[in-house]
PDB file of C-alpha atoms in Angstrom:
ATOM      1  CA  GLY A   7     -98.428   9.070 -52.659  1.00 54.00           C
ATOM      2  CA  GLY A   8     -99.140  10.639 -49.503  1.00 51.00           C
ATOM      3  CA  GLY A   9    -101.965  12.138 -48.304  1.00 51.00           C
ATOM      4  CA  GLY A  10    -103.317  15.877 -48.210  1.00 51.00           C
ATOM      5  CA  GLY A  11    -101.400  18.237 -46.230  1.00 51.00           C
ATOM      6  CA  GLY A  12    -101.116  18.901 -42.309  1.00 51.00           C
ATOM      7  CA  GLY A  13     -98.481  16.330 -41.815  1.00 51.00           C
ATOM      8  CA  GLY A  14     -99.850  15.415 -38.507  1.00 51.00           C
ATOM      9  CA  GLY A  15    -100.914  11.776 -39.405  1.00 52.00           C
ATOM     10  CA  GLY A  16    -104.019  10.093 -38.118  1.00 53.00           C
ATOM     11  CA  GLY A  17    -106.028  12.038 -40.577  1.00 56.00           C
ATOM     12  CA  GLY A  18    -108.427  13.449 -37.897  1.00 57.00           C
ATOM     13  CA  VAL A  19    -109.066  17.095 -36.691  1.00 64.00           C
ATOM     14  CA  VAL A  20    -106.011  18.139 -34.457  1.00 63.00           C
ATOM     15  CA  ARG A  21    -107.107  20.461 -32.045  1.00 66.00           C
ATOM     16  CA  LYS A  22    -104.723  22.871 -30.002  1.00 64.00           C
ATOM     17  CA  GLU A  23    -104.849  22.572 -26.454  1.00 64.00           C
ATOM     18  CA  ARG A  24    -105.564  25.968 -24.905  1.00 62.00           C
ATOM     19  CA  ARG A  25    -103.347  26.376 -21.965  1.00 61.00           C
ATOM     20  CA  LYS A  26    -105.211  27.257 -18.822  1.00 61.00           C
ATOM     21  CA  GLU A  27    -103.851  30.755 -17.639  1.00 58.00           C
ATOM     22  CA  PRO A  28    -103.801  31.087 -13.804  1.00 55.00           C
ATOM     23  CA  ALA A  29    -106.642  33.041 -12.300  1.00 52.00           C
ATOM     24  CA  SER A  30    -104.281  36.080 -11.773  1.00 52.00           C
ATOM     25  CA  SER A  31    -104.065  36.930 -15.499  1.00 61.00           C
ATOM     26  CA  GLU A  32    -107.581  36.116 -16.067  1.00 62.00           C
ATOM     27  CA  ILE A  33    -109.136  38.393 -13.492  1.00 70.00           C
ATOM     28  CA  PRO A  34    -106.198  40.283 -11.709  1.00 73.00           C
ATOM     29  CA  TYR A  35    -108.287  42.476  -9.738  1.00 79.00           C
ATOM     30  CA  ARG A  36    -110.589  40.074  -8.376  1.00 80.00           C
ATOM     31  CA  PHE A  37    -107.819  37.767  -7.699  1.00 79.00           C
ATOM     32  CA  ALA A  38    -105.935  40.339  -6.038  1.00 79.00           C
ATOM     33  CA  ARG A  39    -109.039  41.703  -3.807  1.00 80.00           C
ATOM     34  CA  GLU A  40    -109.532  37.715  -3.087  1.00 80.00           C
ATOM     35  CA  LEU A  41    -105.959  37.227  -2.035  1.00 80.00           C
ATOM     36  CA  LEU A  42    -105.551  40.245   0.149  1.00 81.00           C
ATOM     37  CA  GLU A  43    -109.057  40.804   1.842  1.00 80.00           C
ATOM     38  CA  GLU A  44    -109.606  39.541   5.231  1.00 73.00           C
ATOM     39  CA  LYS A  45    -112.224  36.415   5.304  1.00 73.00           C
ATOM     40  CA  ARG A  46    -115.304  37.574   6.923  1.00 72.00           C
ATOM     41  CA  SER A  47    -116.775  34.340   7.760  1.00 69.00           C
ATOM     42  CA  ARG A  48    -116.157  34.354  11.570  1.00 74.00           C
ATOM     43  CA  ARG A  49    -118.160  36.116  14.252  1.00 80.00           C
ATOM     44  CA  LEU A  50    -116.087  38.099  17.000  1.00 80.00           C
ATOM     45  CA  ASP A  51    -117.432  36.861  20.331  1.00 87.00           C
ATOM     46  CA  ILE A  52    -116.034  39.262  22.880  1.00 90.00           C
ATOM     47  CA  SER A  53    -117.463  42.009  24.759  1.00 92.00           C
ATOM     48  CA  LYS A  54    -117.360  45.691  23.579  1.00 92.00           C
ATOM     49  CA  GLU A  55    -115.282  46.309  26.806  1.00 94.00           C
ATOM     50  CA  GLU A  56    -112.802  43.845  26.170  1.00 94.00           C
ATOM     51  CA  LEU A  57    -112.375  44.817  22.368  1.00 93.00           C
ATOM     52  CA  GLU A  58    -111.716  48.641  23.528  1.00 93.00           C
ATOM     53  CA  GLU A  59    -109.153  47.515  26.028  1.00 93.00           C
ATOM     54  CA  TYR A  60    -107.617  45.456  23.784  1.00 93.00           C
ATOM     55  CA  ILE A  61    -107.252  48.138  21.093  1.00 92.00           C
ATOM     56  CA  GLN A  62    -106.276  50.752  23.771  1.00 92.00           C
ATOM     57  CA  SER A  63    -103.451  48.178  25.174  1.00 91.00           C
ATOM     58  CA  GLN A  64    -102.193  47.813  21.115  1.00 92.00           C
ATOM     59  CA  TYR A  65    -102.710  51.388  19.832  1.00 91.00           C
ATOM     60  CA  SER A  66    -102.041  53.793  22.519  1.00 90.00           C
ATOM     61  CA  ASP A  67     -98.530  55.385  23.717  1.00 89.00           C
ATOM     62  CA  GLY A  68     -98.288  56.061  27.528  1.00 86.00           C
ATOM     63  CA  ARG A  69     -95.236  58.127  26.649  1.00 89.00           C
ATOM     64  CA  ARG A  70     -96.813  60.229  24.080  1.00 88.00           C
ATOM     65  CA  ALA A  71     -96.506  63.617  25.994  1.00 90.00           C
ATOM     66  CA  THR A  72     -92.903  63.136  26.797  1.00 92.00           C
ATOM     67  CA  PRO A  73     -90.891  65.328  24.538  1.00 90.00           C
ATOM     68  CA  LEU A  74     -88.072  63.243  22.253  1.00 86.00           C
ATOM     69  CA  GLY A  75     -85.588  65.463  22.277  1.00 84.00           C
ATOM     70  CA  SER A  76     -82.635  65.798  19.842  1.00 80.00           C
ATOM     71  CA  PRO A  77     -80.992  62.495  18.466  1.00 82.00           C
ATOM     72  CA  GLY A  78     -77.609  62.427  19.067  1.00 81.00           C
ATOM     73  CA  TYR A  79     -76.709  61.751  15.496  1.00 84.00           C
ATOM     74  CA  VAL A  80     -77.820  65.200  14.349  1.00 80.00           C
ATOM     75  CA  PRO A  81     -75.347  68.052  14.687  1.00 83.00           C
ATOM     76  CA  GLN A  82     -76.219  71.085  16.603  1.00 80.00           C
ATOM     77  CA  SER A  83     -76.570  74.302  14.591  1.00 81.00           C
ATOM     78  CA  ALA A  84     -75.075  77.531  15.905  1.00 84.00           C
ATOM     79  CA  LEU A  85     -77.425  79.928  17.147  1.00 85.00           C
ATOM     80  CA  SER A  86     -78.449  82.618  14.272  1.00 84.00           C
ATOM     81  CA  THR A  87     -76.959  86.262  14.953  1.00 88.00           C
ATOM     82  CA  VAL A  88     -79.721  87.535  12.743  1.00 88.00           C
ATOM     83  CA  PRO A  89     -83.287  87.447  14.214  1.00 88.00           C
ATOM     84  CA  PHE A  90     -85.761  86.061  11.698  1.00 88.00           C
ATOM     85  CA  ASP A  91     -87.951  89.004  10.023  1.00 89.00           C
ATOM     86  CA  THR A  92     -91.446  87.919  10.417  1.00 92.00           C
ATOM     87  CA  SER A  93     -92.969  91.240   9.219  1.00 93.00           C
ATOM     88  CA  PRO A  94     -95.132  91.261   6.139  1.00 94.00           C
ATOM     89  CA  PRO A  95     -93.198  92.378   2.784  1.00 93.00           C
ATOM     90  CA  ASN A  96     -92.604  95.942   2.530  1.00 94.00           C
ATOM     91  CA  LEU A  97     -93.296  97.841  -1.033  1.00 95.00           C
ATOM     92  CA  ARG A  98     -89.626  97.647  -2.132  1.00 93.00           C
ATOM     93  CA  GLU A  99     -89.419  94.055  -1.420  1.00 92.00           C
ATOM     94  CA  VAL A 100     -92.839  93.471  -3.266  1.00 93.00           C
ATOM     95  CA  LYS A 101     -91.477  95.435  -6.354  1.00 94.00           C
ATOM     96  CA  GLU A 102     -88.101  93.384  -6.364  1.00 92.00           C
ATOM     97  CA  VAL A 103     -90.240  90.119  -6.899  1.00 92.00           C
ATOM     98  CA  ILE A 104     -92.677  91.512  -9.356  1.00 93.00           C
ATOM     99  CA  LYS A 105     -89.748  93.002 -11.428  1.00 89.00           C
ATOM    100  CA  THR A 106     -87.722  89.400 -11.301  1.00 82.00           C
ATOM    101  CA  ALA A 107     -90.832  87.446 -11.981  1.00 73.00           C
TER     102      ALA A 107
END
């Protein structure tokens, strides 16, 4: 006869190797933060004026005040023949809204 159960041979204790999961599944928020955040280990060695000049050149629009106009692919609508009523609602209109609500 053979030995007891287990069928692994060797007779010693068989350990299951625990598979090492990637860091993204262990601590997802820390992993994502470390992946996306900028490293702050360097010091910026320029003057404040140089920095402001660079930012101004990158993030300003010299043609900001110029109207854009209508794009060519949007059809022009016909002018309305009835003027838009901007007056406050009258009592009859208020009652109609209340009745339908």
